[in-house]
Amino acid sequence: MTTSTVSKPSAAPKGGGRRKLTWPWIMLIVAAGLLLFSLVRAVSGADDLTSVGQVSGALQLAVPIGLAGLGGLWAERAGVVNIGLEGMMVLGTWFGAWAGYQWGPWVGVLFGLLGGALGGLLHAIITVTFNVNHIVSGVAINILAVGFTQYLSNFTFAEAEGGSSKQSPRIDAITKITIPGLSDWLADLQAKHWFFISDLAGILGGLVTNLSLLTLVAVLLIPATWWVLWRTAFGLRLRSCGENPVAAESLGVNVYKYKYIAVTVSGALAGLGGAFLAIVATGIYQEGQTGGRGYIGLAAMIFGNWMPGGMALGAGLFGFTDSLKLRGGAENVHALLLLVALLLVVAALWQLYKKKYVAGVISAAFAVGFFLWYVLTDEVPSQFVDAAPYITTLLVLALSAQRLRMPKADGLPYRKGQGK
């Protein structure tokens, strides 16, 4: 029996499927998006919308969401739905903080990885070996992780100096880097509030100012995941388990092994996201500090169509929305009403161009509604500011649902030899 058929990707059929975006098109879309942001900032006067501090904060908030999404991508590409990402992040926060305050932050990072990996391994045993429903298993792990960490905190952090049953002692910070000269120059350029140029400077400045080394590691994991899953024989075999495990087995792939590896890596990445929250974002473990980021990470993965680049874009969107309430709050979110109105106008024009008249009219109506909301008010309610990340999650998933294509065998039960 040969495995040559699964050692390299097959060529895509000519004329079939969606046209792949090339780098010039991607850069053009990014430039158009930045131009739109510049226009909104200039009209609304919300100068902090693309400031260095705003972008730096958004990146820090996007990293744990992105790591959870990356973890979900690994599991679901192998055919296992991982609703348990939230629980694995919880395990990562606890184990990362427990080891971090005693032996240093990098040991905490390692233990956060291990804690999340244990949650992933448990999910793999339940779903792959015992064939339990993936959703049921994930929800059970989320509940179990919260109870388990609460129990452990009672006789670890509660007994430690500076800790309590709900939080850990302070953890030493991981080194942050700033590119001297370049960072100051970009900050000065952003402060001039020039159209487009200052916005671009603010975004670039946020990427080179007070950048934690763990943030750099997390960002590099995105292209690393793409290379492993889409450019290696290992990745092709793993993805075949999520598309057609019966066919993969017939070609000699050990489906159980690849599913176990994928779900364990998935848990480790979610655990790393949890460790980032405890060690980098706050410097302390606090009960409930994940705040649903595991679920938002899952939404980012779905928004990204189960691809690393799209997932990173989704995580950045959610992180940016979340950061708005920390800097400028109501003013920045109020400016987003204008941005949403403009985006809906673009969507309406596109739908009309595609001759989807009903969708185009609905988009135009919503655009008018958001524009009137922006014009007739000076600020938005504080409750709306707090809910903005979650509203964004729902809107993005609703608008992107039609173009999604999940792995064909994602969440489906599999037994070894079932194809015989």
PDB file of C-alpha atoms in Angstrom, residues 140-374:
ATOM      1  CA  ALA A 140     -17.443  19.442  29.909  1.00  0.00           C
ATOM      2  CA  ILE A 141     -13.774  20.472  29.719  1.00  0.00           C
ATOM      3  CA  ASN A 142     -14.725  24.149  30.062  1.00  0.00           C
ATOM      4  CA  ILE A 143     -16.707  23.401  33.216  1.00  0.00           C
ATOM      5  CA  LEU A 144     -14.071  21.037  34.584  1.00  0.00           C
ATOM      6  CA  ALA A 145     -11.223  23.516  34.015  1.00  0.00           C
ATOM      7  CA  VAL A 146     -12.958  26.277  35.965  1.00  0.00           C
ATOM      8  CA  GLY A 147     -13.740  24.007  38.908  1.00  0.00           C
ATOM      9  CA  PHE A 148     -10.298  22.394  38.875  1.00  0.00           C
ATOM     10  CA  THR A 149      -8.409  25.700  38.933  1.00  0.00           C
ATOM     11  CA  GLN A 150     -10.670  27.104  41.650  1.00  0.00           C
ATOM     12  CA  TYR A 151      -9.935  24.035  43.772  1.00  0.00           C
ATOM     13  CA  LEU A 152      -6.169  24.270  43.186  1.00  0.00           C
ATOM     14  CA  SER A 153      -6.106  27.987  44.014  1.00  0.00           C
ATOM     15  CA  ASN A 154      -7.477  27.312  47.490  1.00  0.00           C
ATOM     16  CA  PHE A 155      -4.298  25.574  48.670  1.00  0.00           C
ATOM     17  CA  THR A 156      -1.681  27.136  46.395  1.00  0.00           C
ATOM     18  CA  PHE A 157      -2.256  30.846  45.778  1.00  0.00           C
ATOM     19  CA  ALA A 158      -4.241  31.291  48.995  1.00  0.00           C
ATOM     20  CA  GLU A 159      -1.197  30.148  50.985  1.00  0.00           C
ATOM     21  CA  ALA A 160       1.320  32.222  49.020  1.00  0.00           C
ATOM     22  CA  GLU A 161       2.455  35.703  50.009  1.00  0.00           C
ATOM     23  CA  GLY A 162       0.598  38.301  47.952  1.00  0.00           C
ATOM     24  CA  GLY A 163      -1.940  35.781  46.684  1.00  0.00           C
ATOM     25  CA  SER A 164      -5.470  34.726  47.518  1.00  0.00           C
ATOM     26  CA  SER A 165      -7.941  32.022  46.552  1.00  0.00           C
ATOM     27  CA  LYS A 166      -8.876  34.082  43.477  1.00  0.00           C
ATOM     28  CA  GLN A 167      -5.524  35.448  42.316  1.00  0.00           C
ATOM     29  CA  SER A 168      -1.833  34.633  42.237  1.00  0.00           C
ATOM     30  CA  PRO A 169       1.147  36.626  43.498  1.00  0.00           C
ATOM     31  CA  ARG A 170       2.739  39.053  41.040  1.00  0.00           C
ATOM     32  CA  ILE A 171       4.709  37.449  38.176  1.00  0.00           C
ATOM     33  CA  ASP A 172       7.931  38.960  36.826  1.00  0.00           C
ATOM     34  CA  ALA A 173       7.520  40.578  33.406  1.00  0.00           C
ATOM     35  CA  ILE A 174       8.877  39.193  30.154  1.00  0.00           C
ATOM     36  CA  THR A 175      11.301  41.516  28.370  1.00  0.00           C
ATOM     37  CA  LYS A 176       9.716  44.074  26.051  1.00  0.00           C
ATOM     38  CA  ILE A 177      11.538  45.475  23.050  1.00  0.00           C
ATOM     39  CA  THR A 178      11.269  48.839  21.336  1.00  0.00           C
ATOM     40  CA  ILE A 179      13.220  49.712  18.206  1.00  0.00           C
ATOM     41  CA  PRO A 180      15.051  52.895  19.220  1.00  0.00           C
ATOM     42  CA  GLY A 181      14.845  55.830  16.847  1.00  0.00           C
ATOM     43  CA  LEU A 182      12.254  54.239  14.583  1.00  0.00           C
ATOM     44  CA  SER A 183       9.649  54.034  17.354  1.00  0.00           C
ATOM     45  CA  ASP A 184      10.071  57.713  18.332  1.00  0.00           C
ATOM     46  CA  TRP A 185      10.036  58.862  14.708  1.00  0.00           C
ATOM     47  CA  LEU A 186       6.816  56.973  13.970  1.00  0.00           C
ATOM     48  CA  ALA A 187       5.200  58.321  17.160  1.00  0.00           C
ATOM     49  CA  ASP A 188       6.101  61.896  16.176  1.00  0.00           C
ATOM     50  CA  LEU A 189       4.739  61.333  12.679  1.00  0.00           C
ATOM     51  CA  GLN A 190       1.503  59.897  14.044  1.00  0.00           C
ATOM     52  CA  ALA A 191       1.081  62.883  16.384  1.00  0.00           C
ATOM     53  CA  LYS A 192       0.915  65.242  13.390  1.00  0.00           C
ATOM     54  CA  HIS A 193      -2.467  63.722  12.400  1.00  0.00           C
ATOM     55  CA  TRP A 194      -1.770  63.875   8.675  1.00  0.00           C
ATOM     56  CA  PHE A 195      -4.262  62.070   6.503  1.00  0.00           C
ATOM     57  CA  PHE A 196      -3.246  58.440   5.791  1.00  0.00           C
ATOM     58  CA  ILE A 197       0.477  59.011   6.538  1.00  0.00           C
ATOM     59  CA  SER A 198      -0.051  59.495  10.289  1.00  0.00           C
ATOM     60  CA  ASP A 199      -2.431  56.525  10.395  1.00  0.00           C
ATOM     61  CA  LEU A 200       0.127  54.314   8.707  1.00  0.00           C
ATOM     62  CA  ALA A 201       2.810  55.594  11.098  1.00  0.00           C
ATOM     63  CA  GLY A 202       0.551  54.843  14.075  1.00  0.00           C
ATOM     64  CA  ILE A 203      -0.014  51.261  12.963  1.00  0.00           C
ATOM     65  CA  LEU A 204       3.669  50.609  12.251  1.00  0.00           C
ATOM     66  CA  GLY A 205       4.662  52.330  15.482  1.00  0.00           C
ATOM     67  CA  GLY A 206       2.344  50.096  17.483  1.00  0.00           C
ATOM     68  CA  LEU A 207       4.131  47.066  16.043  1.00  0.00           C
ATOM     69  CA  VAL A 208       7.615  48.206  17.141  1.00  0.00           C
ATOM     70  CA  THR A 209       6.885  49.786  20.536  1.00  0.00           C
ATOM     71  CA  ASN A 210       6.839  47.894  23.860  1.00  0.00           C
ATOM     72  CA  LEU A 211       6.613  44.572  22.054  1.00  0.00           C
ATOM     73  CA  SER A 212       6.827  41.588  24.405  1.00  0.00           C
ATOM     74  CA  LEU A 213       9.080  38.769  23.240  1.00  0.00           C
ATOM     75  CA  LEU A 214       6.178  36.373  23.803  1.00  0.00           C
ATOM     76  CA  THR A 215       4.078  38.497  21.439  1.00  0.00           C
ATOM     77  CA  LEU A 216       6.758  38.040  18.806  1.00  0.00           C
ATOM     78  CA  VAL A 217       6.722  34.268  19.372  1.00  0.00           C
ATOM     79  CA  ALA A 218       2.921  34.203  19.079  1.00  0.00           C
ATOM     80  CA  VAL A 219       2.941  36.176  15.814  1.00  0.00           C
ATOM     81  CA  LEU A 220       5.586  33.872  14.315  1.00  0.00           C
ATOM     82  CA  LEU A 221       3.421  30.843  15.146  1.00  0.00           C
ATOM     83  CA  ILE A 222       0.918  31.965  12.490  1.00  0.00           C
ATOM     84  CA  PRO A 223       3.214  31.560   9.429  1.00  0.00           C
ATOM     85  CA  ALA A 224       4.765  28.519  11.120  1.00  0.00           C
ATOM     86  CA  THR A 225       1.335  26.864  11.312  1.00  0.00           C
ATOM     87  CA  TRP A 226       0.643  27.705   7.674  1.00  0.00           C
ATOM     88  CA  TRP A 227       3.961  26.184   6.601  1.00  0.00           C
ATOM     89  CA  VAL A 228       3.528  22.997   8.658  1.00  0.00           C
ATOM     90  CA  LEU A 229      -0.084  22.341   7.641  1.00  0.00           C
ATOM     91  CA  TRP A 230       0.097  23.431   3.988  1.00  0.00           C
ATOM     92  CA  ARG A 231       3.672  22.852   2.924  1.00  0.00           C
ATOM     93  CA  THR A 232       4.677  19.546   4.541  1.00  0.00           C
ATOM     94  CA  ALA A 233       3.643  15.924   4.085  1.00  0.00           C
ATOM     95  CA  PHE A 234       2.803  15.817   7.814  1.00  0.00           C
ATOM     96  CA  GLY A 235       0.364  18.704   7.398  1.00  0.00           C
ATOM     97  CA  LEU A 236      -1.254  17.175   4.325  1.00  0.00           C
ATOM     98  CA  ARG A 237      -1.867  13.910   6.169  1.00  0.00           C
ATOM     99  CA  LEU A 238      -3.262  15.778   9.167  1.00  0.00           C
ATOM    100  CA  ARG A 239      -5.660  17.787   6.989  1.00  0.00           C
ATOM    101  CA  SER A 240      -6.718  14.640   5.157  1.00  0.00           C
ATOM    102  CA  CYS A 241      -8.003  13.340   8.511  1.00  0.00           C
ATOM    103  CA  GLY A 242     -10.354  16.299   8.664  1.00  0.00           C
ATOM    104  CA  GLU A 243     -11.513  15.992   5.057  1.00  0.00           C
ATOM    105  CA  ASN A 244     -11.906  12.235   4.552  1.00  0.00           C
ATOM    106  CA  PRO A 245     -10.452  10.035   7.314  1.00  0.00           C
ATOM    107  CA  VAL A 246     -11.643   6.821   5.648  1.00  0.00           C
ATOM    108  CA  ALA A 247      -9.732   7.624   2.463  1.00  0.00           C
ATOM    109  CA  ALA A 248      -6.716   8.723   4.526  1.00  0.00           C
ATOM    110  CA  GLU A 249      -6.743   5.420   6.405  1.00  0.00           C
ATOM    111  CA  SER A 250      -6.925   3.476   3.152  1.00  0.00           C
ATOM    112  CA  LEU A 251      -3.713   5.232   2.088  1.00  0.00           C
ATOM    113  CA  GLY A 252      -1.866   4.215   5.240  1.00  0.00           C
ATOM    114  CA  VAL A 253      -2.402   7.291   7.418  1.00  0.00           C
ATOM    115  CA  ASN A 254      -2.766   6.566  11.141  1.00  0.00           C
ATOM    116  CA  VAL A 255      -5.837   8.761  11.629  1.00  0.00           C
ATOM    117  CA  TYR A 256      -5.966   8.332  15.415  1.00  0.00           C
ATOM    118  CA  LYS A 257      -2.348   9.430  15.781  1.00  0.00           C
ATOM    119  CA  TYR A 258      -2.814  12.584  13.723  1.00  0.00           C
ATOM    120  CA  LYS A 259      -6.023  13.513  15.526  1.00  0.00           C
ATOM    121  CA  TYR A 260      -4.303  13.079  18.890  1.00  0.00           C
ATOM    122  CA  ILE A 261      -1.361  15.226  17.796  1.00  0.00           C
ATOM    123  CA  ALA A 262      -3.621  17.948  16.394  1.00  0.00           C
ATOM    124  CA  VAL A 263      -5.897  18.213  19.440  1.00  0.00           C
ATOM    125  CA  THR A 264      -2.974  18.157  21.884  1.00  0.00           C
ATOM    126  CA  VAL A 265      -1.226  20.930  19.925  1.00  0.00           C
ATOM    127  CA  SER A 266      -4.553  22.749  19.869  1.00  0.00           C
ATOM    128  CA  GLY A 267      -4.722  22.646  23.663  1.00  0.00           C
ATOM    129  CA  ALA A 268      -1.095  23.732  23.996  1.00  0.00           C
ATOM    130  CA  LEU A 269      -1.685  26.805  21.826  1.00  0.00           C
ATOM    131  CA  ALA A 270      -4.805  27.733  23.807  1.00  0.00           C
ATOM    132  CA  GLY A 271      -2.800  27.219  27.001  1.00  0.00           C
ATOM    133  CA  LEU A 272      -0.107  29.526  25.626  1.00  0.00           C
ATOM    134  CA  GLY A 273      -2.821  32.128  25.065  1.00  0.00           C
ATOM    135  CA  GLY A 274      -3.867  31.707  28.682  1.00  0.00           C
ATOM    136  CA  ALA A 275      -0.284  32.035  29.902  1.00  0.00           C
ATOM    137  CA  PHE A 276       0.037  35.223  27.839  1.00  0.00           C
ATOM    138  CA  LEU A 277      -2.983  36.665  29.637  1.00  0.00           C
ATOM    139  CA  ALA A 278      -1.551  35.891  33.065  1.00  0.00           C
ATOM    140  CA  ILE A 279       2.115  36.725  32.466  1.00  0.00           C
ATOM    141  CA  VAL A 280       2.180  39.456  29.809  1.00  0.00           C
ATOM    142  CA  ALA A 281      -1.240  41.116  29.708  1.00  0.00           C
ATOM    143  CA  THR A 282      -1.817  41.414  33.469  1.00  0.00           C
ATOM    144  CA  GLY A 283       1.221  40.008  35.294  1.00  0.00           C
ATOM    145  CA  ILE A 284      -1.083  38.094  37.611  1.00  0.00           C
ATOM    146  CA  TYR A 285      -3.566  35.216  37.558  1.00  0.00           C
ATOM    147  CA  GLN A 286      -7.150  36.200  38.333  1.00  0.00           C
ATOM    148  CA  GLU A 287     -10.156  33.944  38.441  1.00  0.00           C
ATOM    149  CA  GLY A 288     -12.233  34.326  35.279  1.00  0.00           C
ATOM    150  CA  GLN A 289      -9.652  36.428  33.459  1.00  0.00           C
ATOM    151  CA  THR A 290     -10.064  34.594  30.133  1.00  0.00           C
ATOM    152  CA  GLY A 291     -13.433  36.349  29.763  1.00  0.00           C
ATOM    153  CA  GLY A 292     -14.682  34.190  26.896  1.00  0.00           C
ATOM    154  CA  ARG A 293     -11.602  34.717  24.734  1.00  0.00           C
ATOM    155  CA  GLY A 294     -11.526  31.029  23.879  1.00  0.00           C
ATOM    156  CA  TYR A 295     -14.955  31.339  22.285  1.00  0.00           C
ATOM    157  CA  ILE A 296     -13.956  34.542  20.490  1.00  0.00           C
ATOM    158  CA  GLY A 297     -10.840  32.738  19.232  1.00  0.00           C
ATOM    159  CA  LEU A 298     -13.103  30.032  17.830  1.00  0.00           C
ATOM    160  CA  ALA A 299     -15.163  32.756  16.131  1.00  0.00           C
ATOM    161  CA  ALA A 300     -11.964  34.280  14.694  1.00  0.00           C
ATOM    162  CA  MET A 301     -10.999  30.891  13.265  1.00  0.00           C
ATOM    163  CA  ILE A 302     -14.424  30.480  11.639  1.00  0.00           C
ATOM    164  CA  PHE A 303     -14.289  34.043  10.305  1.00  0.00           C
ATOM    165  CA  GLY A 304     -10.887  33.213   8.804  1.00  0.00           C
ATOM    166  CA  ASN A 305     -12.390  30.209   6.986  1.00  0.00           C
ATOM    167  CA  TRP A 306     -10.137  27.757   8.842  1.00  0.00           C
ATOM    168  CA  MET A 307      -7.007  29.444   7.442  1.00  0.00           C
ATOM    169  CA  PRO A 308      -4.170  30.984   9.547  1.00  0.00           C
ATOM    170  CA  GLY A 309      -4.103  34.328   7.727  1.00  0.00           C
ATOM    171  CA  GLY A 310      -7.853  34.861   7.908  1.00  0.00           C
ATOM    172  CA  MET A 311      -7.864  33.783  11.546  1.00  0.00           C
ATOM    173  CA  ALA A 312      -5.138  36.356  12.340  1.00  0.00           C
ATOM    174  CA  LEU A 313      -7.212  39.053  10.628  1.00  0.00           C
ATOM    175  CA  GLY A 314     -10.245  38.080  12.704  1.00  0.00           C
ATOM    176  CA  ALA A 315      -8.236  38.084  15.931  1.00  0.00           C
ATOM    177  CA  GLY A 316      -6.855  41.522  15.058  1.00  0.00           C
ATOM    178  CA  LEU A 317     -10.374  42.814  14.434  1.00  0.00           C
ATOM    179  CA  PHE A 318     -11.664  41.536  17.761  1.00  0.00           C
ATOM    180  CA  GLY A 319      -8.566  42.748  19.610  1.00  0.00           C
ATOM    181  CA  PHE A 320      -8.894  46.201  18.093  1.00  0.00           C
ATOM    182  CA  THR A 321     -12.586  46.415  19.004  1.00  0.00           C
ATOM    183  CA  ASP A 322     -11.788  45.303  22.546  1.00  0.00           C
ATOM    184  CA  SER A 323      -9.035  47.903  22.883  1.00  0.00           C
ATOM    185  CA  LEU A 324     -11.367  50.760  21.964  1.00  0.00           C
ATOM    186  CA  LYS A 325     -13.024  50.701  25.371  1.00  0.00           C
ATOM    187  CA  LEU A 326      -9.635  51.032  27.081  1.00  0.00           C
ATOM    188  CA  ARG A 327      -8.522  54.117  25.166  1.00  0.00           C
ATOM    189  CA  GLY A 328     -11.033  56.827  24.349  1.00  0.00           C
ATOM    190  CA  GLY A 329     -13.927  54.454  25.036  1.00  0.00           C
ATOM    191  CA  ALA A 330     -17.199  55.965  23.909  1.00  0.00           C
ATOM    192  CA  GLU A 331     -15.584  58.458  21.494  1.00  0.00           C
ATOM    193  CA  ASN A 332     -13.761  55.758  19.557  1.00  0.00           C
ATOM    194  CA  VAL A 333     -16.750  53.423  19.464  1.00  0.00           C
ATOM    195  CA  HIS A 334     -18.927  56.331  18.321  1.00  0.00           C
ATOM    196  CA  ALA A 335     -16.492  56.895  15.424  1.00  0.00           C
ATOM    197  CA  LEU A 336     -16.876  53.233  14.519  1.00  0.00           C
ATOM    198  CA  LEU A 337     -20.553  53.875  13.760  1.00  0.00           C
ATOM    199  CA  LEU A 338     -19.410  55.967  10.796  1.00  0.00           C
ATOM    200  CA  LEU A 339     -16.939  53.254   9.779  1.00  0.00           C
ATOM    201  CA  VAL A 340     -19.670  50.607   9.870  1.00  0.00           C
ATOM    202  CA  ALA A 341     -21.946  52.859   7.798  1.00  0.00           C
ATOM    203  CA  LEU A 342     -19.246  53.275   5.141  1.00  0.00           C
ATOM    204  CA  LEU A 343     -18.510  49.549   5.077  1.00  0.00           C
ATOM    205  CA  LEU A 344     -22.205  48.812   4.626  1.00  0.00           C
ATOM    206  CA  VAL A 345     -22.317  51.253   1.699  1.00  0.00           C
ATOM    207  CA  VAL A 346     -19.450  49.346   0.077  1.00  0.00           C
ATOM    208  CA  ALA A 347     -21.238  46.053   0.798  1.00  0.00           C
ATOM    209  CA  ALA A 348     -24.474  47.405  -0.700  1.00  0.00           C
ATOM    210  CA  LEU A 349     -22.728  48.524  -3.892  1.00  0.00           C
ATOM    211  CA  TRP A 350     -21.018  45.155  -4.201  1.00  0.00           C
ATOM    212  CA  GLN A 351     -24.291  43.260  -3.723  1.00  0.00           C
ATOM    213  CA  LEU A 352     -26.007  45.419  -6.334  1.00  0.00           C
ATOM    214  CA  TYR A 353     -23.095  44.834  -8.722  1.00  0.00           C
ATOM    215  CA  LYS A 354     -23.562  41.071  -8.193  1.00  0.00           C
ATOM    216  CA  LYS A 355     -27.308  41.592  -8.900  1.00  0.00           C
ATOM    217  CA  LYS A 356     -28.280  40.526  -5.389  1.00  0.00           C
ATOM    218  CA  TYR A 357     -30.801  43.317  -5.051  1.00  0.00           C
ATOM    219  CA  VAL A 358     -32.476  42.236  -1.810  1.00  0.00           C
ATOM    220  CA  ALA A 359     -29.164  41.943   0.061  1.00  0.00           C
ATOM    221  CA  GLY A 360     -28.030  45.246  -1.458  1.00  0.00           C
ATOM    222  CA  VAL A 361     -31.145  47.103  -0.331  1.00  0.00           C
ATOM    223  CA  ILE A 362     -30.892  45.638   3.195  1.00  0.00           C
ATOM    224  CA  SER A 363     -27.226  46.679   3.441  1.00  0.00           C
ATOM    225  CA  ALA A 364     -28.083  50.182   2.235  1.00  0.00           C
ATOM    226  CA  ALA A 365     -30.893  50.471   4.799  1.00  0.00           C
ATOM    227  CA  PHE A 366     -28.582  49.472   7.627  1.00  0.00           C
ATOM    228  CA  ALA A 367     -25.970  51.931   6.318  1.00  0.00           C
ATOM    229  CA  VAL A 368     -28.487  54.756   6.550  1.00  0.00           C
ATOM    230  CA  GLY A 369     -29.446  53.644  10.061  1.00  0.00           C
ATOM    231  CA  PHE A 370     -25.868  53.632  11.315  1.00  0.00           C
ATOM    232  CA  PHE A 371     -25.134  56.975   9.648  1.00  0.00           C
ATOM    233  CA  LEU A 372     -28.167  58.590  11.295  1.00  0.00           C
ATOM    234  CA  TRP A 373     -27.125  57.092  14.636  1.00  0.00           C
ATOM    235  CA  TYR A 374     -23.696  58.661  14.204  1.00  0.00           C
TER     236      TYR A 374
END
